[in-house]
Amino acid sequence: MSRVRTWLAVSVIVNVFLVGGIAGALYRWRGDEHIMLAQQHRNIRFAAQELAPQYRKAYAALLRQQRRNAAPYARQARQGRQYVAQLLMAPQFDQQAISMALTHIRDAEFEQRRQLEESIVAFAAALPFDERILLAQGLQRRGSFQLPASARQAAPH
């Protein structure tokens, strides 16, 4: 009888462990899904969500092209950050070199953002008035043109 109780106890422990692992995995999986959905709602890609399908497609194509055009600037900024990290870990601290590298990083990121914003403005200029309003509202909720929540509530709809 003692042997049966031991196996029963081991079985209960293993089952509790398995149920806990499955429940934890489900919780984690569902949590990641909520994080991804929250991220999507802040992403500039979704600013055109309310536009007519043909304009949504054109906007998505514009963003893809901008990403390709901006790749050298993104690479330059990434390499600059790696260089700054190397400079910070160097035995001799060179503040001037770090400042120059940070300036180059900011310039690359600024150029990347400038090109994106100018292309969105050019895209908006080609839209019919009603669609342009929808895009402006979407941009106020997401991306570079984002307004604080208090200003969004006060903005005319």
mmCIF file with all atom_site columns, C-alpha atoms in Angstrom:
data_model
loop_
_atom_site.group_PDB
_atom_site.id
_atom_site.type_symbol
_atom_site.label_atom_id
_atom_site.label_alt_id
_atom_site.label_comp_id
_atom_site.label_asym_id
_atom_site.label_entity_id
_atom_site.label_seq_id
_atom_site.pdbx_PDB_ins_code
_atom_site.Cartn_x
_atom_site.Cartn_y
_atom_site.Cartn_z
_atom_site.occupancy
_atom_site.B_iso_or_equiv
_atom_site.pdbx_formal_charge
_atom_site.auth_seq_id
_atom_site.auth_comp_id
_atom_site.auth_asym_id
_atom_site.auth_atom_id
_atom_site.pdbx_PDB_model_num
ATOM 1   C CA . MET A 1 1   ? 0.000   0.000  0.000   1.00 0.00 ? 1   MET A CA 1
ATOM 2   C CA . SER A 1 2   ? 2.892   2.323  0.745   1.00 0.00 ? 2   SER A CA 1
ATOM 3   C CA . ARG A 1 3   ? 4.245   1.837  -2.753  1.00 0.00 ? 3   ARG A CA 1
ATOM 4   C CA . VAL A 1 4   ? 0.880   2.819  -4.291  1.00 0.00 ? 4   VAL A CA 1
ATOM 5   C CA . ARG A 1 5   ? 0.784   6.008  -2.200  1.00 0.00 ? 5   ARG A CA 1
ATOM 6   C CA . THR A 1 6   ? 4.309   6.909  -3.311  1.00 0.00 ? 6   THR A CA 1
ATOM 7   C CA . TRP A 1 7   ? 3.405   6.467  -6.991  1.00 0.00 ? 7   TRP A CA 1
ATOM 8   C CA . LEU A 1 8   ? 0.178   8.391  -6.446  1.00 0.00 ? 8   LEU A CA 1
ATOM 9   C CA . ALA A 1 9   ? 2.076   11.271 -4.821  1.00 0.00 ? 9   ALA A CA 1
ATOM 10  C CA . VAL A 1 10  ? 4.646   11.305 -7.635  1.00 0.00 ? 10  VAL A CA 1
ATOM 11  C CA . SER A 1 11  ? 1.836   11.252 -10.215 1.00 0.00 ? 11  SER A CA 1
ATOM 12  C CA . VAL A 1 12  ? 0.057   14.174 -8.509  1.00 0.00 ? 12  VAL A CA 1
ATOM 13  C CA . ILE A 1 13  ? 3.278   16.205 -8.378  1.00 0.00 ? 13  ILE A CA 1
ATOM 14  C CA . VAL A 1 14  ? 4.072   15.536 -12.042 1.00 0.00 ? 14  VAL A CA 1
ATOM 15  C CA . ASN A 1 15  ? 0.509   16.382 -13.105 1.00 0.00 ? 15  ASN A CA 1
ATOM 16  C CA . VAL A 1 16  ? 0.506   19.612 -11.090 1.00 0.00 ? 16  VAL A CA 1
ATOM 17  C CA . PHE A 1 17  ? 3.837   20.520 -12.682 1.00 0.00 ? 17  PHE A CA 1
ATOM 18  C CA . LEU A 1 18  ? 2.494   19.788 -16.185 1.00 0.00 ? 18  LEU A CA 1
ATOM 19  C CA . VAL A 1 19  ? -0.740  21.721 -15.620 1.00 0.00 ? 19  VAL A CA 1
ATOM 20  C CA . GLY A 1 20  ? 1.249   24.654 -14.197 1.00 0.00 ? 20  GLY A CA 1
ATOM 21  C CA . GLY A 1 21  ? 3.628   24.604 -17.157 1.00 0.00 ? 21  GLY A CA 1
ATOM 22  C CA . ILE A 1 22  ? 0.792   24.539 -19.662 1.00 0.00 ? 22  ILE A CA 1
ATOM 23  C CA . ALA A 1 23  ? -1.070  27.312 -17.840 1.00 0.00 ? 23  ALA A CA 1
ATOM 24  C CA . GLY A 1 24  ? 2.110   29.421 -17.688 1.00 0.00 ? 24  GLY A CA 1
ATOM 25  C CA . ALA A 1 25  ? 2.772   28.903 -21.381 1.00 0.00 ? 25  ALA A CA 1
ATOM 26  C CA . LEU A 1 26  ? -0.796  29.905 -22.257 1.00 0.00 ? 26  LEU A CA 1
ATOM 27  C CA . TYR A 1 27  ? -0.573  32.982 -20.060 1.00 0.00 ? 27  TYR A CA 1
ATOM 28  C CA . ARG A 1 28  ? 2.714   33.961 -21.655 1.00 0.00 ? 28  ARG A CA 1
ATOM 29  C CA . TRP A 1 29  ? 1.405   33.319 -25.158 1.00 0.00 ? 29  TRP A CA 1
ATOM 30  C CA . ARG A 1 30  ? -1.732  35.385 -24.561 1.00 0.00 ? 30  ARG A CA 1
ATOM 31  C CA . GLY A 1 31  ? 0.330   38.144 -22.938 1.00 0.00 ? 31  GLY A CA 1
ATOM 32  C CA . ASP A 1 32  ? 2.609   38.370 -25.978 1.00 0.00 ? 32  ASP A CA 1
ATOM 33  C CA . GLU A 1 33  ? -0.440  38.617 -28.218 1.00 0.00 ? 33  GLU A CA 1
ATOM 34  C CA . HIS A 1 34  ? -1.738  41.593 -26.234 1.00 0.00 ? 34  HIS A CA 1
ATOM 35  C CA . ILE A 1 35  ? 1.677   43.260 -26.398 1.00 0.00 ? 35  ILE A CA 1
ATOM 36  C CA . MET A 1 36  ? 1.779   42.792 -30.171 1.00 0.00 ? 36  MET A CA 1
ATOM 37  C CA . LEU A 1 37  ? -1.739  44.224 -30.556 1.00 0.00 ? 37  LEU A CA 1
ATOM 38  C CA . ALA A 1 38  ? -0.860  47.219 -28.413 1.00 0.00 ? 38  ALA A CA 1
ATOM 39  C CA . GLN A 1 39  ? 2.285   47.766 -30.488 1.00 0.00 ? 39  GLN A CA 1
ATOM 40  C CA . GLN A 1 40  ? 0.289   47.592 -33.706 1.00 0.00 ? 40  GLN A CA 1
ATOM 41  C CA . HIS A 1 41  ? -2.007  50.348 -32.555 1.00 0.00 ? 41  HIS A CA 1
ATOM 42  C CA . ARG A 1 42  ? 0.967   52.676 -32.144 1.00 0.00 ? 42  ARG A CA 1
ATOM 43  C CA . ASN A 1 43  ? 2.670   51.724 -35.392 1.00 0.00 ? 43  ASN A CA 1
ATOM 44  C CA . ILE A 1 44  ? 2.586   54.253 -38.240 1.00 0.00 ? 44  ILE A CA 1
ATOM 45  C CA . ARG A 1 45  ? 1.621   51.457 -40.654 1.00 0.00 ? 45  ARG A CA 1
ATOM 46  C CA . PHE A 1 46  ? -1.843  51.478 -39.135 1.00 0.00 ? 46  PHE A CA 1
ATOM 47  C CA . ALA A 1 47  ? -2.386  55.203 -39.622 1.00 0.00 ? 47  ALA A CA 1
ATOM 48  C CA . ALA A 1 48  ? -4.035  54.441 -42.980 1.00 0.00 ? 48  ALA A CA 1
ATOM 49  C CA . GLN A 1 49  ? -6.352  51.816 -41.517 1.00 0.00 ? 49  GLN A CA 1
ATOM 50  C CA . GLU A 1 50  ? -9.463  53.878 -42.270 1.00 0.00 ? 50  GLU A CA 1
ATOM 51  C CA . LEU A 1 51  ? -8.525  54.729 -45.875 1.00 0.00 ? 51  LEU A CA 1
ATOM 52  C CA . ALA A 1 52  ? -10.128 53.139 -48.910 1.00 0.00 ? 52  ALA A CA 1
ATOM 53  C CA . PRO A 1 53  ? -8.384  49.879 -49.923 1.00 0.00 ? 53  PRO A CA 1
ATOM 54  C CA . GLN A 1 54  ? -6.523  51.350 -52.911 1.00 0.00 ? 54  GLN A CA 1
ATOM 55  C CA . TYR A 1 55  ? -5.098  54.143 -50.754 1.00 0.00 ? 55  TYR A CA 1
ATOM 56  C CA . ARG A 1 56  ? -4.171  51.701 -47.966 1.00 0.00 ? 56  ARG A CA 1
ATOM 57  C CA . LYS A 1 57  ? -2.225  49.644 -50.504 1.00 0.00 ? 57  LYS A CA 1
ATOM 58  C CA . ALA A 1 58  ? -0.495  52.728 -51.877 1.00 0.00 ? 58  ALA A CA 1
ATOM 59  C CA . TYR A 1 59  ? 0.383   53.853 -48.325 1.00 0.00 ? 59  TYR A CA 1
ATOM 60  C CA . ALA A 1 60  ? 1.794   50.416 -47.483 1.00 0.00 ? 60  ALA A CA 1
ATOM 61  C CA . ALA A 1 61  ? 3.861   50.479 -50.693 1.00 0.00 ? 61  ALA A CA 1
ATOM 62  C CA . LEU A 1 62  ? 5.122   53.950 -49.773 1.00 0.00 ? 62  LEU A CA 1
ATOM 63  C CA . LEU A 1 63  ? 6.243   52.746 -46.338 1.00 0.00 ? 63  LEU A CA 1
ATOM 64  C CA . ARG A 1 64  ? 7.974   49.691 -47.852 1.00 0.00 ? 64  ARG A CA 1
ATOM 65  C CA . GLN A 1 65  ? 9.831   51.937 -50.310 1.00 0.00 ? 65  GLN A CA 1
ATOM 66  C CA . GLN A 1 66  ? 10.773  54.334 -47.527 1.00 0.00 ? 66  GLN A CA 1
ATOM 67  C CA . ARG A 1 67  ? 12.112  51.453 -45.444 1.00 0.00 ? 67  ARG A CA 1
ATOM 68  C CA . ARG A 1 68  ? 14.303  50.410 -48.377 1.00 0.00 ? 68  ARG A CA 1
ATOM 69  C CA . ASN A 1 69  ? 15.468  53.991 -48.964 1.00 0.00 ? 69  ASN A CA 1
ATOM 70  C CA . ALA A 1 70  ? 16.192  54.506 -45.280 1.00 0.00 ? 70  ALA A CA 1
ATOM 71  C CA . ALA A 1 71  ? 18.150  51.271 -44.841 1.00 0.00 ? 71  ALA A CA 1
ATOM 72  C CA . PRO A 1 72  ? 21.554  52.978 -45.258 1.00 0.00 ? 72  PRO A CA 1
ATOM 73  C CA . TYR A 1 73  ? 20.654  55.540 -42.580 1.00 0.00 ? 73  TYR A CA 1
ATOM 74  C CA . ALA A 1 74  ? 19.395  52.850 -40.212 1.00 0.00 ? 74  ALA A CA 1
ATOM 75  C CA . ARG A 1 75  ? 22.582  50.847 -40.794 1.00 0.00 ? 75  ARG A CA 1
ATOM 76  C CA . GLN A 1 76  ? 24.700  53.960 -40.242 1.00 0.00 ? 76  GLN A CA 1
ATOM 77  C CA . ALA A 1 77  ? 22.913  54.718 -36.948 1.00 0.00 ? 77  ALA A CA 1
ATOM 78  C CA . ARG A 1 78  ? 23.220  51.092 -35.786 1.00 0.00 ? 78  ARG A CA 1
ATOM 79  C CA . GLN A 1 79  ? 26.917  51.011 -36.601 1.00 0.00 ? 79  GLN A CA 1
ATOM 80  C CA . GLY A 1 80  ? 27.340  54.364 -34.861 1.00 0.00 ? 80  GLY A CA 1
ATOM 81  C CA . ARG A 1 81  ? 25.736  52.999 -31.687 1.00 0.00 ? 81  ARG A CA 1
ATOM 82  C CA . GLN A 1 82  ? 28.050  49.979 -31.801 1.00 0.00 ? 82  GLN A CA 1
ATOM 83  C CA . TYR A 1 83  ? 31.011  52.318 -32.207 1.00 0.00 ? 83  TYR A CA 1
ATOM 84  C CA . VAL A 1 84  ? 29.883  54.414 -29.238 1.00 0.00 ? 84  VAL A CA 1
ATOM 85  C CA . ALA A 1 85  ? 29.634  51.254 -27.145 1.00 0.00 ? 85  ALA A CA 1
ATOM 86  C CA . GLN A 1 86  ? 33.201  50.344 -28.156 1.00 0.00 ? 86  GLN A CA 1
ATOM 87  C CA . LEU A 1 87  ? 34.419  53.832 -27.291 1.00 0.00 ? 87  LEU A CA 1
ATOM 88  C CA . LEU A 1 88  ? 32.733  53.673 -23.902 1.00 0.00 ? 88  LEU A CA 1
ATOM 89  C CA . MET A 1 89  ? 34.501  50.376 -23.140 1.00 0.00 ? 89  MET A CA 1
ATOM 90  C CA . ALA A 1 90  ? 37.910  51.576 -24.347 1.00 0.00 ? 90  ALA A CA 1
ATOM 91  C CA . PRO A 1 91  ? 40.660  52.002 -21.737 1.00 0.00 ? 91  PRO A CA 1
ATOM 92  C CA . GLN A 1 92  ? 41.072  55.664 -22.736 1.00 0.00 ? 92  GLN A CA 1
ATOM 93  C CA . PHE A 1 93  ? 37.828  57.643 -22.580 1.00 0.00 ? 93  PHE A CA 1
ATOM 94  C CA . ASP A 1 94  ? 37.520  59.884 -25.656 1.00 0.00 ? 94  ASP A CA 1
ATOM 95  C CA . GLN A 1 95  ? 34.583  62.192 -25.027 1.00 0.00 ? 95  GLN A CA 1
ATOM 96  C CA . GLN A 1 96  ? 35.097  64.151 -28.237 1.00 0.00 ? 96  GLN A CA 1
ATOM 97  C CA . ALA A 1 97  ? 34.978  60.978 -30.380 1.00 0.00 ? 97  ALA A CA 1
ATOM 98  C CA . ILE A 1 98  ? 31.825  59.854 -28.570 1.00 0.00 ? 98  ILE A CA 1
ATOM 99  C CA . SER A 1 99  ? 30.189  63.250 -29.100 1.00 0.00 ? 99  SER A CA 1
ATOM 100 C CA . MET A 1 100 ? 31.054  63.177 -32.804 1.00 0.00 ? 100 MET A CA 1
ATOM 101 C CA . ALA A 1 101 ? 29.712  59.638 -33.164 1.00 0.00 ? 101 ALA A CA 1
ATOM 102 C CA . LEU A 1 102 ? 26.484  60.635 -31.402 1.00 0.00 ? 102 LEU A CA 1
ATOM 103 C CA . THR A 1 103 ? 26.145  63.595 -33.764 1.00 0.00 ? 103 THR A CA 1
ATOM 104 C CA . HIS A 1 104 ? 26.479  61.249 -36.756 1.00 0.00 ? 104 HIS A CA 1
ATOM 105 C CA . ILE A 1 105 ? 23.868  58.927 -35.241 1.00 0.00 ? 105 ILE A CA 1
ATOM 106 C CA . ARG A 1 106 ? 21.429  61.805 -34.711 1.00 0.00 ? 106 ARG A CA 1
ATOM 107 C CA . ASP A 1 107 ? 22.031  63.062 -38.248 1.00 0.00 ? 107 ASP A CA 1
ATOM 108 C CA . ALA A 1 108 ? 21.314  59.625 -39.727 1.00 0.00 ? 108 ALA A CA 1
ATOM 109 C CA . GLU A 1 109 ? 18.168  59.194 -37.643 1.00 0.00 ? 109 GLU A CA 1
ATOM 110 C CA . PHE A 1 110 ? 17.021  62.720 -38.470 1.00 0.00 ? 110 PHE A CA 1
ATOM 111 C CA . GLU A 1 111 ? 17.479  62.133 -42.205 1.00 0.00 ? 111 GLU A CA 1
ATOM 112 C CA . GLN A 1 112 ? 15.586  58.868 -41.968 1.00 0.00 ? 112 GLN A CA 1
ATOM 113 C CA . ARG A 1 113 ? 12.683  60.578 -40.200 1.00 0.00 ? 113 ARG A CA 1
ATOM 114 C CA . ARG A 1 114 ? 12.746  63.609 -42.513 1.00 0.00 ? 114 ARG A CA 1
ATOM 115 C CA . GLN A 1 115 ? 12.442  61.437 -45.600 1.00 0.00 ? 115 GLN A CA 1
ATOM 116 C CA . LEU A 1 116 ? 9.594   59.418 -44.091 1.00 0.00 ? 116 LEU A CA 1
ATOM 117 C CA . GLU A 1 117 ? 7.634   62.494 -43.033 1.00 0.00 ? 117 GLU A CA 1
ATOM 118 C CA . GLU A 1 118 ? 8.135   64.248 -46.375 1.00 0.00 ? 118 GLU A CA 1
ATOM 119 C CA . SER A 1 119 ? 6.999   61.186 -48.293 1.00 0.00 ? 119 SER A CA 1
ATOM 120 C CA . ILE A 1 120 ? 3.868   60.907 -46.115 1.00 0.00 ? 120 ILE A CA 1
ATOM 121 C CA . VAL A 1 121 ? 3.089   64.584 -46.710 1.00 0.00 ? 121 VAL A CA 1
ATOM 122 C CA . ALA A 1 122 ? 3.561   64.109 -50.470 1.00 0.00 ? 122 ALA A CA 1
ATOM 123 C CA . PHE A 1 123 ? 1.288   61.053 -50.322 1.00 0.00 ? 123 PHE A CA 1
ATOM 124 C CA . ALA A 1 124 ? -1.338  63.051 -48.413 1.00 0.00 ? 124 ALA A CA 1
ATOM 125 C CA . ALA A 1 125 ? -1.195  65.850 -50.991 1.00 0.00 ? 125 ALA A CA 1
ATOM 126 C CA . ALA A 1 126 ? -2.321  63.391 -53.664 1.00 0.00 ? 126 ALA A CA 1
ATOM 127 C CA . LEU A 1 127 ? -5.312  62.133 -51.647 1.00 0.00 ? 127 LEU A CA 1
ATOM 128 C CA . PRO A 1 128 ? -8.873  63.377 -52.003 1.00 0.00 ? 128 PRO A CA 1
ATOM 129 C CA . PHE A 1 129 ? -9.896  65.696 -49.162 1.00 0.00 ? 129 PHE A CA 1
ATOM 130 C CA . ASP A 1 130 ? -12.008 63.088 -47.286 1.00 0.00 ? 130 ASP A CA 1
ATOM 131 C CA . GLU A 1 131 ? -9.220  60.505 -47.435 1.00 0.00 ? 131 GLU A CA 1
ATOM 132 C CA . ARG A 1 132 ? -6.658  63.106 -46.383 1.00 0.00 ? 132 ARG A CA 1
ATOM 133 C CA . ILE A 1 133 ? -8.715  63.835 -43.268 1.00 0.00 ? 133 ILE A CA 1
ATOM 134 C CA . LEU A 1 134 ? -8.838  60.132 -42.422 1.00 0.00 ? 134 LEU A CA 1
ATOM 135 C CA . LEU A 1 135 ? -5.083  59.856 -42.885 1.00 0.00 ? 135 LEU A CA 1
ATOM 136 C CA . ALA A 1 136 ? -4.471  62.930 -40.724 1.00 0.00 ? 136 ALA A CA 1
ATOM 137 C CA . GLN A 1 137 ? -6.638  61.447 -37.978 1.00 0.00 ? 137 GLN A CA 1
ATOM 138 C CA . GLY A 1 138 ? -4.774  58.153 -38.229 1.00 0.00 ? 138 GLY A CA 1
ATOM 139 C CA . LEU A 1 139 ? -1.434  59.942 -38.062 1.00 0.00 ? 139 LEU A CA 1
ATOM 140 C CA . GLN A 1 140 ? -2.572  61.842 -34.983 1.00 0.00 ? 140 GLN A CA 1
ATOM 141 C CA . ARG A 1 141 ? -3.205  58.507 -33.274 1.00 0.00 ? 141 ARG A CA 1
ATOM 142 C CA . ARG A 1 142 ? 0.017   56.881 -34.487 1.00 0.00 ? 142 ARG A CA 1
ATOM 143 C CA . GLY A 1 143 ? 3.476   57.648 -35.702 1.00 0.00 ? 143 GLY A CA 1
ATOM 144 C CA . SER A 1 144 ? 5.430   60.854 -36.177 1.00 0.00 ? 144 SER A CA 1
ATOM 145 C CA . PHE A 1 145 ? 2.429   63.142 -36.095 1.00 0.00 ? 145 PHE A CA 1
ATOM 146 C CA . GLN A 1 146 ? 1.073   61.653 -32.895 1.00 0.00 ? 146 GLN A CA 1
ATOM 147 C CA . LEU A 1 147 ? -0.755  63.980 -30.567 1.00 0.00 ? 147 LEU A CA 1
ATOM 148 C CA . PRO A 1 148 ? -0.983  63.493 -26.807 1.00 0.00 ? 148 PRO A CA 1
ATOM 149 C CA . ALA A 1 149 ? -4.234  61.815 -25.731 1.00 0.00 ? 149 ALA A CA 1
ATOM 150 C CA . SER A 1 150 ? -5.569  65.077 -24.246 1.00 0.00 ? 150 SER A CA 1
ATOM 151 C CA . ALA A 1 151 ? -5.018  66.952 -27.533 1.00 0.00 ? 151 ALA A CA 1
ATOM 152 C CA . ARG A 1 152 ? -6.643  64.130 -29.530 1.00 0.00 ? 152 ARG A CA 1
ATOM 153 C CA . GLN A 1 153 ? -9.786  64.417 -27.438 1.00 0.00 ? 153 GLN A CA 1
ATOM 154 C CA . ALA A 1 154 ? -9.898  68.190 -27.986 1.00 0.00 ? 154 ALA A CA 1
ATOM 155 C CA . ALA A 1 155 ? -9.231  67.921 -31.755 1.00 0.00 ? 155 ALA A CA 1
ATOM 156 C CA . PRO A 1 156 ? -12.283 68.291 -34.009 1.00 0.00 ? 156 PRO A CA 1
ATOM 157 C CA . HIS A 1 157 ? -13.497 65.039 -35.552 1.00 0.00 ? 157 HIS A CA 1
#
